[in-house]
PDB file of C-alpha atoms in Angstrom:
ATOM      1  CA  MET A  46       9.226  22.478  10.250  1.00 66.00           C
ATOM      2  CA  ASN A  47       9.841  26.094  11.074  1.00 78.00           C
ATOM      3  CA  SER A  48      10.619  26.446  14.805  1.00 84.00           C
ATOM      4  CA  SER A  49       8.422  29.527  15.236  1.00 85.00           C
ATOM      5  CA  LYS A  50       5.520  27.681  13.574  1.00 85.00           C
ATOM      6  CA  VAL A  51       6.060  24.730  15.906  1.00 86.00           C
ATOM      7  CA  GLN A  52       6.159  26.954  18.989  1.00 89.00           C
ATOM      8  CA  ASN A  53       3.031  28.854  17.933  1.00 91.00           C
ATOM      9  CA  ILE A  54       1.140  25.596  17.473  1.00 92.00           C
ATOM     10  CA  LEU A  55       2.409  24.118  20.745  1.00 91.00           C
ATOM     11  CA  ASN A  56       1.169  27.256  22.518  1.00 91.00           C
ATOM     12  CA  MET A  57      -2.375  26.725  21.205  1.00 93.00           C
ATOM     13  CA  ARG A  58      -5.097  25.521  23.522  1.00 92.00           C
ATOM     14  CA  PRO A  59      -6.042  21.843  22.984  1.00 92.00           C
ATOM     15  CA  GLU A  60      -9.263  22.886  21.213  1.00 94.00           C
ATOM     16  CA  GLU A  61      -7.299  25.026  18.757  1.00 95.00           C
ATOM     17  CA  ARG A  62      -4.853  22.171  18.113  1.00 96.00           C
ATOM     18  CA  TYR A  63      -7.857  19.930  17.440  1.00 97.00           C
ATOM     19  CA  HIS A  64      -9.084  22.227  14.670  1.00 96.00           C
ATOM     20  CA  TYR A  65      -5.539  22.449  13.281  1.00 97.00           C
ATOM     21  CA  PHE A  66      -5.381  18.624  13.300  1.00 97.00           C
ATOM     22  CA  ILE A  67      -8.654  18.291  11.367  1.00 97.00           C
ATOM     23  CA  ARG A  68      -7.580  20.869   8.738  1.00 96.00           C
ATOM     24  CA  LYS A  69      -4.085  19.462   8.254  1.00 96.00           C
ATOM     25  CA  ILE A  70      -5.054  15.817   7.915  1.00 96.00           C
ATOM     26  CA  GLY A  71      -7.570  16.921   5.305  1.00 93.00           C
ATOM     27  CA  ASP A  72      -4.787  18.768   3.465  1.00 94.00           C
ATOM     28  CA  PHE A  73      -2.077  16.100   3.783  1.00 95.00           C
ATOM     29  CA  GLU A  74      -4.408  13.062   3.639  1.00 96.00           C
ATOM     30  CA  GLU A  75      -2.484  11.286   6.388  1.00 98.00           C
ATOM     31  CA  VAL A  76      -2.260  11.091  10.163  1.00 98.00           C
ATOM     32  CA  TRP A  77       0.680  10.093  12.334  1.00 99.00           C
ATOM     33  CA  GLY A  78       0.923   7.690  15.247  1.00 98.00           C
ATOM     34  CA  LEU A  79       3.817   6.280  17.247  1.00 98.00           C
ATOM     35  CA  TYR A  80       4.787   2.668  16.626  1.00 98.00           C
ATOM     36  CA  ASP A  81       7.109   0.113  18.277  1.00 97.00           C
ATOM     37  CA  ASN A  82       5.854  -3.473  17.840  1.00 95.00           C
ATOM     38  CA  GLY A  83       2.422  -1.987  18.430  1.00 97.00           C
ATOM     39  CA  TRP A  84       0.890   1.462  18.512  1.00 98.00           C
ATOM     40  CA  ALA A  85       1.458   3.837  21.414  1.00 97.00           C
ATOM     41  CA  THR A  86      -1.479   4.088  23.786  1.00 96.00           C
ATOM     42  CA  SER A  87      -2.372   5.856  26.986  1.00 94.00           C
ATOM     43  CA  LYS A  88      -5.380   5.859  29.295  1.00 93.00           C
ATOM     44  CA  ASP A  89      -7.787   8.577  30.277  1.00 92.00           C
ATOM     45  CA  ASN A  90      -8.831   9.306  33.874  1.00 90.00           C
ATOM     46  CA  LEU A  91     -11.489   6.584  33.680  1.00 94.00           C
ATOM     47  CA  GLY A  92      -9.064   3.926  32.441  1.00 94.00           C
ATOM     48  CA  ASN A  93     -10.265   3.962  28.823  1.00 95.00           C
ATOM     49  CA  ILE A  94      -7.642   3.191  26.182  1.00 96.00           C
ATOM     50  CA  VAL A  95      -6.625   6.227  24.139  1.00 97.00           C
ATOM     51  CA  LEU A  96      -4.681   6.066  20.858  1.00 97.00           C
ATOM     52  CA  PRO A  97      -2.829   9.341  20.174  1.00 97.00           C
ATOM     53  CA  PHE A  98      -2.539  10.831  16.689  1.00 98.00           C
ATOM     54  CA  TRP A  99      -0.825  13.893  15.215  1.00 98.00           C
ATOM     55  CA  PRO A 100      -1.267  15.869  11.975  1.00 97.00           C
ATOM     56  CA  GLU A 101       2.425  15.936  11.066  1.00 96.00           C
ATOM     57  CA  GLN A 102       5.458  13.738  11.625  1.00 97.00           C
ATOM     58  CA  GLY A 103       7.397  16.476  13.424  1.00 95.00           C
ATOM     59  CA  PHE A 104       4.767  16.841  16.136  1.00 96.00           C
ATOM     60  CA  ALA A 105       4.669  13.083  16.696  1.00 97.00           C
ATOM     61  CA  GLU A 106       8.475  13.091  16.999  1.00 96.00           C
ATOM     62  CA  LEU A 107       8.260  15.636  19.820  1.00 95.00           C
ATOM     63  CA  CYS A 108       6.395  13.052  21.912  1.00 96.00           C
ATOM     64  CA  VAL A 109       8.992  10.293  21.531  1.00 96.00           C
ATOM     65  CA  ALA A 110      10.023  10.330  25.206  1.00 93.00           C
ATOM     66  CA  GLY A 111       9.263   8.649  28.504  1.00 91.00           C
ATOM     67  CA  THR A 112       7.225   5.491  28.013  1.00 91.00           C
ATOM     68  CA  TRP A 113       7.221   6.173  24.259  1.00 96.00           C
ATOM     69  CA  LYS A 114      11.004   6.726  23.944  1.00 96.00           C
ATOM     70  CA  SER A 115      11.511   3.659  21.724  1.00 97.00           C
ATOM     71  CA  TYR A 116       8.622   4.507  19.392  1.00 98.00           C
ATOM     72  CA  ILE A 117       8.941   6.005  15.929  1.00 98.00           C
ATOM     73  CA  PRO A 118       6.412   8.113  14.020  1.00 98.00           C
ATOM     74  CA  LYS A 119       4.496   6.120  11.427  1.00 98.00           C
ATOM     75  CA  SER A 120       2.011   7.507   8.927  1.00 98.00           C
ATOM     76  CA  ILE A 121      -1.476   6.195   8.258  1.00 98.00           C
ATOM     77  CA  SER A 122      -3.313   7.203   5.099  1.00 98.00           C
ATOM     78  CA  LEU A 123      -6.428   9.233   5.718  1.00 98.00           C
ATOM     79  CA  SER A 124      -8.540   6.663   3.867  1.00 97.00           C
ATOM     80  CA  ASP A 125      -7.283   3.838   6.131  1.00 98.00           C
ATOM     81  CA  PHE A 126      -7.727   6.043   9.190  1.00 98.00           C
ATOM     82  CA  MET A 127     -11.325   6.805   8.241  1.00 96.00           C
ATOM     83  CA  ASP A 128     -12.369   3.382   6.922  1.00 95.00           C
ATOM     84  CA  LYS A 129     -10.447   1.018   9.186  1.00 96.00           C
ATOM     85  CA  TRP A 130      -9.033   2.731  12.238  1.00 97.00           C
ATOM     86  CA  LEU A 131     -11.921   4.945  13.328  1.00 97.00           C
ATOM     87  CA  HIS A 132     -14.476   2.254  12.530  1.00 95.00           C
ATOM     88  CA  GLY A 133     -12.580  -0.315  14.615  1.00 96.00           C
ATOM     89  CA  MET A 134     -11.895   2.105  17.450  1.00 97.00           C
ATOM     90  CA  ASP A 135     -15.557   3.072  17.606  1.00 95.00           C
ATOM     91  CA  LYS A 136     -16.543  -0.594  17.714  1.00 95.00           C
ATOM     92  CA  ASP A 137     -13.970  -1.346  20.460  1.00 94.00           C
ATOM     93  CA  GLY A 138     -14.668   1.775  22.502  1.00 95.00           C
ATOM     94  CA  THR A 139     -11.088   2.997  22.062  1.00 97.00           C
ATOM     95  CA  LEU A 140     -10.814   6.772  22.245  1.00 98.00           C
ATOM     96  CA  VAL A 141      -8.801   9.113  20.034  1.00 97.00           C
ATOM     97  CA  GLY A 142      -6.167  11.343  21.623  1.00 96.00           C
ATOM     98  CA  VAL A 143      -5.833  14.277  19.260  1.00 96.00           C
ATOM     99  CA  PHE A 144      -2.493  16.060  19.072  1.00 96.00           C
ATOM    100  CA  PRO A 145      -1.021  15.619  22.545  1.00 94.00           C
ATOM    101  CA  ILE A 146       2.134  17.649  23.145  1.00 93.00           C
ATOM    102  CA  PRO A 147       5.176  16.849  25.299  1.00 90.00           C
ATOM    103  CA  ASP A 148       4.041  18.889  28.299  1.00 84.00           C
ATOM    104  CA  GLY A 149       0.292  18.648  27.875  1.00 79.00           C
ATOM    105  CA  LYS A 150      -2.564  16.484  26.813  1.00 80.00           C
ATOM    106  CA  GLY A 151      -4.584  16.739  23.672  1.00 88.00           C
ATOM    107  CA  ILE A 152      -8.316  16.448  23.295  1.00 93.00           C
ATOM    108  CA  VAL A 153      -9.764  12.978  23.865  1.00 96.00           C
ATOM    109  CA  LEU A 154     -12.841  12.231  21.764  1.00 96.00           C
ATOM    110  CA  SER A 155     -14.801   9.313  20.406  1.00 97.00           C
ATOM    111  CA  ALA A 156     -13.831   7.903  17.038  1.00 97.00           C
ATOM    112  CA  SER A 157     -17.301   8.733  15.689  1.00 97.00           C
ATOM    113  CA  LYS A 158     -16.896  12.435  16.596  1.00 97.00           C
ATOM    114  CA  ILE A 159     -13.499  12.582  14.873  1.00 97.00           C
ATOM    115  CA  ARG A 160     -14.895  10.840  11.805  1.00 96.00           C
ATOM    116  CA  SER A 161     -17.807  13.279  11.588  1.00 96.00           C
ATOM    117  CA  ASP A 162     -15.528  16.310  11.886  1.00 96.00           C
ATOM    118  CA  ILE A 163     -13.133  14.960   9.241  1.00 97.00           C
ATOM    119  CA  GLU A 164     -16.043  14.268   6.881  1.00 95.00           C
ATOM    120  CA  ASN A 165     -17.304  17.834   7.393  1.00 94.00           C
ATOM    121  CA  GLU A 166     -13.820  19.173   6.634  1.00 94.00           C
ATOM    122  CA  LEU A 167     -13.459  17.037   3.504  1.00 92.00           C
ATOM    123  CA  ASP A 168     -16.853  18.246   2.252  1.00 90.00           C
ATOM    124  CA  GLN A 169     -15.255  21.694   1.906  1.00 86.00           C
ATOM    125  CA  TYR A 170     -12.678  20.429  -0.620  1.00 75.00           C
TER     126      TYR A 170
END
C-alpha cells in the first residue's frame, strides 16, 4: 500500500473509516481479521466481546502488536462473513469492531447493523 494513502486513511475519523471499510469490502469481497489459534478479540467499556475486522491486509498488519503481537492477518470471504460470521455474532451478541487503528479505536456496532450497511452497499453494484 502507498504510505501516503495509509496515512490519509489512518487520519480519518472512525466514522469515515467505517464508510471506507464498507466500500472496500464490497469492492474486494473479503474482510481481514487477526488469527492465532483463535481470532483476536477485545472488549468494549461494558465488557461485551468485540471482534475486530479490517478492509485490507495491510491495515490489519498495523495492529499486530501488544496483546495481538503473535497474530497474523487472515482473510474471510465476504460471503462467509455475511452468511456465517455476522449471523453467528448477532445470535451470540458479539459486537463488530470496524477498522481499529494502532493508536485508536474503530467503531463498534452490532452485526445486524454491519450486515444491513454491507447489503445496501452491494445493492449499488
